[in-house]
Amino acid sequence: MAYFCTQIPVLLNPGVACIKSFHQYRFLHIKAMQDDKVSTPTPSDECMVRVPHVLTVAGSDSGAGAGIQADLKACAARGVYCSTVITAVTAQNTVGVQGVNIVPEDFVAEQLRSVLSDMHPDVVKTGMLPSIGIVKTLCQSLKEFPVQALVVDPVMVSTSGHTLAGPSILDSFREELLPMADIVTPNLKEASALLGGVPLETIADMHYAAKAIHDIGPRNVLVKGGDLPASLDAVDVFYDGKDFYVFQSSRIMTPNTHGTGCTLASSVAAELAKGSQMLSAVKVAKRYIEAALSYSKNIAIGGGRQGPVDHLLKLKSNVQRRPFDPCDLFLYAVTDSRMNKRWGRSIVDAVKAAIEGGATIIQLREKEVETSDFLEAAKACLKICRVHGVPLLINDRIDVALASDADGVHIGQSDMPAHVARALLGPDKIIGVSCKTPEHALQAWIDGADYIGSGGVYPTNTKENNKTIGLDGLKTVCLSSKLPVVAIGGIGISNAQAVMGLGVPNLKGVAVVSALFDRECVLTETRKLLEVLKESNQMGKLKKCWRSPHTSRQSNLNFCYQKIS
Ligand SMILES: Nc1ncnc2c1ncn2[C@@H]1O[C@H](COP(=O)(O)OP(=O)(O)OP(=O)(O)O)[C@@H](O)[C@H]1O
Ligand SMILES: Cc1ncc(CO)c(N)n1
Ligand SMILES: [Mg+2]
């Protein structure tokens, strides 16, 4: 097995040495050394890779948009491990804060000791610190267990106006915590509170505040302008004690801004844990929050005025996608750029017509288009497919499938290996693999494919040098395959019945290129093929298999057939 780490024989004590010079040694072969004996945590001689680690010390938000939950999600999204010390449990939702329960300070101390003494986080990020005792406990723990960087988000008031940490903590912030901080990230109200209540309303005021807060002791200050009145842009002012930097992005018009402050501070911490310099950490974090806000601008969670952002940029696509159903393979339409060009139609028009005619799954096989055109076409086709509940697959191009958020890919024997495609695409996307032999079919199943395409059943011009396996070859593959099969290669109206008439239970449908797309009217040809397929299935004593009701498939597409075995 290949390891992505250099096997340099450097033995490190995984505690102290790793923390001090973590970034030099991150990819080294780390072995534990205690009392001159090689022991835990490496169970064998395997190459252990230490991952960047942020500890968040903050309050829990039951609505999970802010606080500990935002920190966990932001760090996960940024590829950093996050441990959690909880200082308070809040009852919160998209309407506001309904209750706050502060964790006793000795139990906060116990959590801190547990994590810091064993797990050695690279960076500590703080959020809600609701009592002077908790602030002091934290400062004490950090002196006992120093970390590479301390990011302080001086949470005081929720956006809904509820106090999360009262003015009594301001002195301990100013005297103890801020002087230890590598960066402090107040919003306008918090910056004002730290400065004794000065009004802050303009970008010039934010410059003043950044400098004045820097004088309190933190190495860097980021005054966040999410709440800047009447600002068309989201402007944050950064000061490192020498220079000012203004981070400006367009303001995303969305109610879903709950937890943006926690998220920004956590992503700064995550970048620092990966080894970034402060300025680039802030730059990346700002880019990330802007992207997350933009992605989440129309997600609906809760009935209140302030919803959460979707840190992992995942929720919408999962709502629209339904699980793969082998019945989808029934009438599998594969587009072809050359044919579309020949007949003067766009990919989108070809897909629309095929779906209207009854195609149950679409594959875009576009060998000759530019990548950017392919991506645009895939996005446009996906919109149509989603409306009709028809899955959209991309031939070969995993990058285009990922970028367009298509439902999956179809790959050949000489394309990206299916297990690599699965690792790249994750567990949910559909993966189909072309297989000519039982060995190919077995490998596809082992590699985590969802279906196989088997052929060419008949000779075809669509694919050069493609070996024909005939009906016998198809039957052999079907009988051995643990996965559902779609037949491909030279299939059309004249021979679809012969293919489906093989009567093997896991042969679920036919994939067709020329018989649909190398014709003048895709709609008519698809309709005709659908009739033939329905007919052949009825002859084979098939029962109707109705789709689950959550699909929005239209009436003529609302079924497929399953053989009674
Ligand atoms: N509508 C928006 N569009 C783009 N960026 C925004 C928007 N709202 C906030 N931001 C950015 O998000 C980050 C957090 O800023 P904000 O001032 O909202 O923090 P906060 O008030 O501490 O957040 P919270 O809502 O968690 O209390 C900043 O970088 C800010 O510029
Ligand atoms: C627990 C918690 N921390 C921070 C904030 C600030 O957004 C919040 N609303 N709740
Ligand atoms: Mg805010």
XYZ file of C-alpha atoms and ligand atoms in Angstrom:
607
model
C 0.000 0.000 0.000
C 1.278 3.480 -0.816
C 1.345 6.078 1.910
C 1.325 9.743 1.165
C 3.943 10.517 3.676
C 7.697 10.438 3.626
C 9.194 7.646 5.652
C 11.814 9.757 7.368
C 13.019 8.069 10.541
C 12.227 10.863 12.974
C 10.780 9.779 16.268
C 8.581 12.308 17.965
C 6.920 12.422 21.258
C 3.376 12.810 19.932
C 2.539 15.302 22.637
C 5.001 18.103 23.110
C 7.127 17.798 19.972
C 4.162 17.642 17.622
C 2.548 20.699 19.115
C 5.672 22.802 19.010
C 6.596 22.079 15.444
C 3.514 20.490 14.088
C 3.715 21.859 10.597
C 7.227 20.686 9.911
C 6.331 17.209 11.034
C 2.748 16.770 9.930
C 3.598 14.289 7.183
C 6.349 12.499 8.939
C 6.208 9.003 10.227
C 5.114 9.622 13.769
C 5.815 7.110 16.465
C 5.048 7.416 20.107
C 7.997 7.363 22.405
C 7.537 7.010 26.099
C 10.405 6.193 28.432
C 12.498 5.139 25.441
C 9.885 2.541 24.500
C 7.928 2.771 21.263
C 4.310 2.347 22.295
C 0.845 3.898 21.773
C -0.773 5.541 19.893
C 0.692 3.837 16.787
C -0.701 0.333 16.787
C 1.843 -0.941 14.273
C 4.447 0.395 11.971
C 1.800 2.154 9.936
C 2.155 5.731 8.898
C -0.014 7.846 11.174
C -0.947 11.282 9.925
C -1.771 13.955 12.416
C -4.690 16.121 11.315
C -5.116 19.834 12.058
C -7.236 20.315 15.158
C -9.280 23.208 16.525
C -10.778 23.171 20.011
C -13.844 25.351 20.311
C -14.809 26.636 23.749
C -18.337 27.910 23.260
C -22.056 27.566 23.929
C -24.389 25.014 22.398
C -27.120 26.365 20.101
C -30.078 23.961 19.965
C -31.023 25.379 16.557
C -27.488 24.473 15.416
C -26.918 27.598 13.336
C -24.427 29.193 15.722
C -22.247 28.229 18.682
C -20.614 24.833 19.069
C -22.683 23.359 16.259
C -21.607 26.030 13.752
C -17.996 25.561 14.820
C -18.145 21.792 14.301
C -19.697 22.158 10.869
C -17.379 24.953 9.751
C -14.296 22.980 10.795
C -15.635 19.833 9.107
C -16.295 21.829 5.953
C -12.772 23.215 6.047
C -11.236 19.784 6.634
C -10.120 20.254 10.206
C -10.869 18.156 13.300
C -12.858 20.027 15.953
C -13.175 19.138 19.631
C -15.642 20.945 21.875
C -15.726 22.351 25.389
C -19.265 23.482 26.163
C -19.670 26.554 28.358
C -23.461 26.927 28.195
C -26.465 25.179 26.787
C -28.891 27.523 25.076
C -32.442 26.977 23.898
C -32.441 28.781 20.548
C -34.151 28.601 17.208
C -34.646 30.809 14.172
C -36.872 33.156 16.217
C -34.455 33.905 19.028
C -33.031 32.711 22.335
C -35.550 31.138 24.702
C -33.183 30.107 27.501
C -29.594 29.886 28.685
C -28.129 27.374 31.116
C -24.516 28.036 32.124
C -22.242 25.035 32.676
C -20.565 25.176 36.127
C -17.060 26.544 35.834
C -15.357 23.528 37.441
C -16.964 21.309 34.808
C -15.756 23.623 32.047
C -12.302 23.225 33.611
C -12.664 19.446 33.558
C -13.627 19.440 29.867
C -10.677 21.706 29.077
C -8.267 19.443 30.934
C -9.619 16.342 29.183
C -9.105 17.761 25.727
C -5.977 19.872 26.172
C -3.990 17.288 28.124
C -4.607 14.471 25.696
C -5.539 15.743 22.256
C -3.268 18.747 21.937
C -5.339 20.948 19.631
C -3.370 23.299 17.402
C -5.714 26.244 17.830
C -8.317 27.229 20.417
C -11.314 29.242 19.273
C -13.647 30.796 21.830
C -17.290 31.762 21.457
C -19.824 32.273 24.246
C -17.965 32.625 27.579
C -20.859 33.472 29.873
C -19.146 34.095 33.240
C -16.007 35.680 34.637
C -15.160 32.323 36.241
C -15.249 30.574 32.883
C -13.028 33.237 31.254
C -10.508 32.905 34.090
C -10.612 29.092 33.959
C -9.944 29.184 30.228
C -7.014 31.592 30.566
C -5.532 29.400 33.310
C -5.888 26.252 31.181
C -4.246 27.930 28.199
C -1.274 28.911 30.351
C -0.960 25.302 31.499
C -1.450 23.857 27.993
C -0.250 26.421 25.438
C -1.506 26.161 21.865
C -0.275 27.610 18.569
C -2.992 30.215 18.262
C -5.980 31.608 20.139
C -8.941 32.996 18.186
C -11.387 34.970 20.334
C -14.888 35.679 19.052
C -16.144 37.926 21.871
C -19.761 36.768 21.738
C -22.015 38.992 23.847
C -25.416 39.484 22.272
C -27.271 37.276 19.789
C -28.476 38.966 16.614
C -32.002 38.626 18.001
C -30.883 40.889 20.883
C -30.572 38.297 23.681
C -27.630 38.651 26.069
C -25.307 35.635 25.884
C -22.523 37.091 28.011
C -23.260 40.196 30.099
C -21.142 43.346 30.532
C -19.686 41.888 33.743
C -17.267 39.779 31.675
C -15.865 42.804 29.821
C -13.109 43.454 32.348
C -11.874 39.862 32.286
C -11.974 39.966 28.468
C -9.918 43.147 28.399
C -7.511 42.235 31.162
C -6.949 38.523 30.669
C -8.297 36.963 27.469
C -7.674 39.573 24.757
C -3.995 40.068 25.615
C -3.523 36.314 25.008
C -5.395 36.338 21.693
C -3.792 36.038 18.270
C -6.945 37.498 16.775
C -10.193 38.879 18.161
C -13.257 39.115 15.903
C -15.920 41.444 17.366
C -19.013 42.484 15.444
C -20.003 46.144 15.652
C -21.947 45.841 18.918
C -19.205 43.797 20.566
C -16.479 46.188 19.403
C -18.507 49.053 20.813
C -18.976 47.245 24.157
C -15.236 46.474 24.408
C -14.571 50.191 23.920
C -16.980 51.341 26.609
C -19.982 51.954 24.362
C -18.633 54.230 21.613
C -21.060 54.314 18.688
C -19.678 52.549 15.581
C -21.589 53.223 12.394
C -19.184 53.722 9.523
C -16.176 52.037 7.972
C -14.031 54.838 9.390
C -15.428 54.000 12.862
C -14.458 50.363 12.258
C -10.849 51.422 11.557
C -10.833 53.397 14.783
C -12.282 50.454 16.712
C -9.800 47.946 15.262
C -6.898 50.120 16.387
C -8.358 50.844 19.818
C -9.059 47.147 20.460
C -5.560 46.285 19.270
C -4.265 48.566 22.022
C -5.929 46.233 24.557
C -3.439 43.518 23.598
C -4.512 41.056 20.895
C -2.042 40.522 18.033
C -4.693 41.104 15.348
C -8.227 42.488 15.231
C -11.023 41.859 12.737
C -14.019 44.159 13.182
C -16.917 42.507 11.324
C -19.369 44.668 9.471
C -22.221 42.226 8.892
C -24.463 44.609 10.845
C -23.122 47.843 9.340
C -26.195 50.012 8.773
C -27.078 50.801 5.169
C -24.072 49.039 3.701
C -24.528 47.388 0.352
C -21.358 45.383 0.908
C -20.290 43.144 3.778
C -17.181 44.996 4.922
C -14.775 43.778 7.604
C -11.742 45.743 8.804
C -8.553 43.902 9.768
C -5.672 45.454 11.687
C -2.403 43.697 12.523
C -0.881 46.498 14.584
C 0.795 47.982 11.521
C -1.505 47.914 8.543
C -5.232 47.956 7.909
C -6.867 45.639 5.374
C -10.473 45.979 4.273
C -12.238 42.752 3.334
C -15.191 43.563 1.194
C -17.695 41.191 -0.395
C -21.104 41.788 -1.840
C -23.880 41.495 0.723
C -25.941 38.362 0.171
C -29.627 39.153 0.489
C -30.764 36.358 2.774
C -32.452 35.845 6.134
C -30.059 32.934 6.794
C -27.259 34.731 8.609
C -27.576 33.185 12.064
C -24.133 32.051 13.181
C -22.061 33.829 10.542
C -19.817 35.271 13.256
C -19.098 31.872 14.867
C -18.541 30.371 11.433
C -16.110 33.071 10.361
C -14.046 32.753 13.559
C -14.005 28.950 13.334
C -12.844 29.028 9.759
C -10.061 31.467 10.661
C -9.075 28.991 13.394
C -9.263 26.095 10.929
C -6.959 27.821 8.457
C -4.492 28.667 11.225
C -4.549 25.027 12.324
C -3.640 24.029 8.773
C -0.647 26.350 8.954
C -1.814 29.527 7.227
C -0.571 32.978 8.097
C -3.153 35.179 9.805
C -3.952 37.407 6.832
C -4.513 34.522 4.450
C -6.528 32.665 7.103
C -8.904 35.643 7.337
C -9.066 35.949 3.550
C -10.013 32.272 3.087
C -12.520 32.405 5.950
C -14.222 35.464 4.474
C -14.434 33.731 1.081
C -15.906 30.653 2.740
C -18.616 32.525 4.659
C -19.568 34.431 1.524
C -19.876 31.187 -0.453
C -21.871 29.492 2.326
C -24.253 32.484 2.613
C -24.721 32.570 -1.121
C -25.394 28.835 -1.357
C -27.849 28.944 1.554
C -29.708 32.106 0.630
C -32.964 30.326 -0.154
C -32.951 27.346 2.174
C -35.938 27.196 4.517
C -35.278 25.960 8.051
C -37.594 27.174 10.830
C -40.235 29.855 10.768
C -38.293 32.698 12.374
C -36.506 35.688 10.902
C -32.975 34.314 11.065
C -32.154 30.902 9.687
C -28.850 29.044 9.642
C -26.352 28.764 6.786
C -25.617 25.351 5.318
C -21.937 25.018 6.184
C -21.435 21.849 4.193
C -23.214 23.154 1.073
C -25.130 19.915 0.846
C -28.703 20.287 1.970
C -30.369 21.544 -1.191
C -28.910 18.941 -3.484
C -30.021 16.145 -1.194
C -33.596 17.433 -1.159
C -33.723 17.265 -4.930
C -32.079 13.892 -5.366
C -33.927 10.634 -4.866
C -32.248 7.277 -4.301
C -31.258 5.191 -7.322
C -33.945 2.755 -8.426
C -32.929 -0.036 -10.848
C -36.227 0.597 -12.676
C -34.642 3.875 -13.831
C -32.645 1.831 -16.336
C -35.798 0.937 -18.294
C -35.374 3.433 -21.132
C -31.887 4.805 -20.819
C -31.201 7.635 -23.286
C -27.559 8.466 -24.071
C -26.996 11.752 -25.904
C -24.243 12.116 -28.487
C -22.734 15.462 -29.444
C -21.986 14.493 -33.063
C -25.554 13.380 -33.687
C -27.007 16.465 -32.069
C -24.757 18.600 -34.245
C -25.766 16.670 -37.346
C -29.435 17.261 -36.663
C -28.882 20.858 -35.561
C -30.221 20.543 -32.037
C -28.736 21.499 -28.676
C -28.020 18.957 -25.930
C -30.764 20.557 -23.857
C -33.344 20.179 -26.631
C -32.295 16.569 -27.153
C -32.717 15.813 -23.445
C -36.075 17.611 -23.239
C -37.426 15.580 -26.159
C -36.147 12.272 -24.778
C -37.758 12.915 -21.396
C -41.003 13.975 -22.983
C -40.940 10.752 -25.006
C -40.538 8.625 -21.875
C -36.800 8.238 -21.172
C -36.348 7.083 -17.567
C -32.687 8.103 -17.192
C -30.391 10.370 -19.205
C -26.671 10.103 -19.790
C -24.776 12.994 -21.356
C -22.049 11.556 -23.571
C -20.374 14.574 -25.046
C -16.978 13.720 -26.446
C -16.393 16.823 -28.514
C -17.621 19.800 -26.515
C -15.446 22.160 -24.519
C -15.471 21.547 -20.766
C -17.129 24.867 -19.972
C -19.877 24.230 -22.549
C -20.318 20.702 -21.216
C -20.721 22.037 -17.684
C -23.281 24.626 -18.737
C -25.199 22.000 -20.717
C -25.102 19.595 -17.750
C -26.504 22.274 -15.428
C -29.274 23.139 -17.874
C -30.156 19.455 -18.431
C -30.135 18.843 -14.679
C -32.825 21.483 -14.201
C -35.063 19.689 -16.691
C -34.285 16.247 -15.271
C -35.030 17.380 -11.705
C -38.451 18.729 -12.717
C -39.339 15.312 -14.171
C -37.638 13.186 -11.507
C -35.340 11.651 -14.131
C -31.745 11.002 -12.994
C -28.954 12.622 -15.011
C -25.617 10.861 -15.452
C -22.437 12.184 -17.025
C -20.313 9.944 -19.196
C -16.644 9.662 -18.103
C -16.330 13.170 -16.651
C -16.368 12.993 -12.868
C -15.293 16.620 -12.714
C -18.338 17.715 -14.720
C -20.616 15.489 -12.601
C -19.271 17.084 -9.421
C -19.372 20.633 -10.720
C -22.906 20.335 -12.075
C -24.139 18.226 -9.120
C -25.504 15.649 -11.576
C -26.895 12.424 -10.116
C -23.913 10.332 -11.112
C -21.543 9.078 -13.772
C -21.145 6.258 -16.233
C -17.582 5.042 -16.668
C -15.872 2.608 -19.012
C -13.207 0.005 -18.291
C -10.420 2.396 -19.274
C -11.798 5.462 -17.461
C -11.328 6.377 -13.805
C -11.501 3.132 -11.768
C -14.942 2.805 -10.176
C -13.611 2.657 -6.599
C -11.773 5.941 -7.171
C -14.918 7.463 -8.678
C -16.854 6.291 -5.615
C -14.326 7.892 -3.274
C -14.554 11.155 -5.210
C -18.327 11.208 -5.587
C -19.323 9.946 -2.144
C -21.813 7.243 -1.226
C -24.976 8.720 -2.747
C -24.183 9.376 -6.390
C -25.049 6.806 -9.024
C -22.132 5.023 -10.636
C -22.536 2.784 -13.679
C -19.714 0.789 -15.250
C -19.457 -0.721 -18.750
C -18.848 -4.469 -18.460
C -18.344 -7.080 -21.146
C -17.523 -10.052 -18.942
C -18.562 -11.630 -15.631
C -15.141 -10.590 -14.249
C -15.825 -6.958 -15.109
C -19.255 -7.268 -13.462
C -17.797 -8.735 -10.281
C -15.182 -5.969 -10.086
C -17.848 -3.284 -10.599
C -19.822 -4.704 -7.690
C -16.720 -4.844 -5.470
C -15.845 -1.263 -6.447
C -19.206 0.085 -5.295
C -21.020 0.624 -8.615
C -24.837 0.821 -8.682
C -25.461 -0.770 -12.068
C -23.578 -2.085 -15.053
C -24.040 -1.375 -18.749
C -23.349 -4.470 -20.842
C -22.630 -4.664 -24.557
C -22.250 -3.972 -27.365
C -25.082 -6.336 -27.844
C -25.242 -5.572 -31.581
C -22.705 -3.875 -33.849
C -22.849 -0.079 -33.681
C -21.206 2.911 -35.305
C -21.432 5.018 -32.159
C -18.334 3.434 -30.642
C -15.328 2.530 -32.742
C -13.472 -0.752 -32.180
C -16.130 -1.932 -29.763
C -16.294 -5.685 -29.419
C -19.803 -7.098 -29.830
C -20.814 -9.615 -27.167
C -24.197 -10.552 -28.656
C -27.276 -11.708 -26.780
C -25.373 -14.714 -25.424
C -22.616 -12.535 -23.995
C -25.231 -10.227 -22.467
C -27.036 -13.164 -20.884
C -23.799 -14.526 -19.399
C -22.977 -11.149 -17.851
C -26.537 -10.708 -16.525
C -26.578 -14.152 -14.931
C -23.325 -13.509 -13.112
C -23.932 -9.880 -12.134
C -24.970 -8.923 -8.631
C -25.894 -5.497 -9.970
C -28.801 -4.489 -12.199
C -27.893 -4.419 -15.880
C -28.802 -2.165 -18.773
C -28.080 -3.546 -22.254
C -26.289 -1.287 -24.724
C -25.006 -1.307 -28.286
C -26.993 -1.147 -31.504
C -30.337 -1.464 -29.741
C -33.459 0.172 -31.218
C -37.095 -0.370 -31.989
C -36.418 -3.416 -34.190
C -34.472 -5.451 -31.654
C -35.400 -4.143 -28.173
C -37.945 -6.933 -27.730
C -35.327 -9.586 -28.471
C -33.060 -8.071 -25.821
C -35.698 -7.763 -23.109
C -37.009 -11.196 -24.128
C -33.845 -12.768 -22.696
C -35.896 -12.939 -19.528
C -33.081 -12.530 -17.006
C -34.371 -10.805 -13.879
C -31.600 -8.276 -13.421
C -31.754 -6.989 -16.997
C -33.680 -3.813 -16.270
C -33.691 -1.979 -19.570
C -31.955 -0.825 -22.721
C -29.572 2.074 -23.305
C -29.961 3.745 -26.667
C -27.966 6.329 -28.597
C -28.463 6.346 -32.396
C -31.995 4.946 -32.403
C -33.120 8.077 -30.532
C -30.638 10.802 -31.361
C -29.534 9.968 -34.908
C -33.105 10.571 -36.002
C -35.041 13.641 -37.003
C -37.547 13.542 -34.137
C -36.187 12.377 -30.790
C -39.602 12.665 -29.153
C -41.341 10.350 -31.631
C -38.549 7.779 -31.578
C -38.458 7.681 -27.785
C -42.218 7.246 -27.607
C -42.063 4.382 -30.101
C -39.278 2.675 -28.164
C -41.199 3.084 -24.902
C -44.184 1.307 -26.450
C -41.971 -1.529 -27.640
C -40.403 -1.922 -24.230
C -43.738 -1.856 -22.421
C -45.074 -4.428 -24.848
C -42.087 -6.721 -24.445
C -42.388 -6.577 -20.688
C -46.086 -7.398 -20.731
C -45.304 -10.374 -22.951
C -42.752 -11.454 -20.383
C -45.439 -11.411 -17.616
C -44.103 -8.374 -15.874
C -45.813 -6.564 -13.083
C -46.030 -2.796 -12.864
C -43.686 -1.263 -10.363
C -44.962 2.146 -9.326
C -42.539 4.792 -8.334
C -42.504 6.087 -4.804
C -44.868 9.043 -4.514
C -42.204 11.642 -3.668
C -40.987 11.831 -7.247
C -42.409 14.535 -9.413
C -42.304 12.359 -12.510
C -45.132 13.134 -14.892
C -47.894 10.715 -15.624
C -46.527 8.993 -18.710
C -43.224 8.506 -16.918
C -44.806 7.357 -13.740
C -44.022 3.705 -13.939
C -41.578 1.096 -14.954
C -41.769 -2.648 -14.993
C -40.179 -5.355 -12.977
C -40.092 -8.965 -14.012
C -41.877 -11.428 -11.745
C -39.209 -13.995 -11.111
N -25.598 39.227 4.290
C -24.290 39.028 4.243
N -23.644 38.867 3.065
C -22.313 38.632 3.008
N -21.546 38.567 4.093
C -22.116 38.737 5.299
C -23.512 38.968 5.450
N -23.805 39.062 6.776
C -22.634 38.892 7.420
N -21.602 38.713 6.545
C -20.215 38.454 6.846
O -20.208 37.384 7.791
C -19.189 37.558 8.740
C -19.823 37.624 10.139
O -20.266 38.942 10.349
P -21.354 39.479 11.374
O -21.071 40.927 11.509
O -22.702 39.087 10.924
O -20.954 38.675 12.686
P -21.823 38.381 13.973
O -22.806 39.462 14.196
O -20.848 38.107 15.053
O -22.579 37.059 13.548
P -23.762 36.311 14.332
O -24.950 36.421 13.446
O -23.257 34.932 14.420
O -23.944 36.954 15.624
C -18.483 38.838 8.323
O -17.400 38.505 7.479
C -19.532 39.608 7.560
O -18.971 40.537 6.667
C -24.464 29.593 21.632
C -24.325 30.790 20.768
N -23.097 31.293 20.542
C -22.951 32.359 19.727
C -24.039 32.980 19.157
C -23.859 34.209 18.293
O -24.329 34.045 17.070
C -25.299 32.425 19.420
N -26.421 32.959 18.890
N -25.410 31.332 20.226
Mg -24.661 39.556 13.297
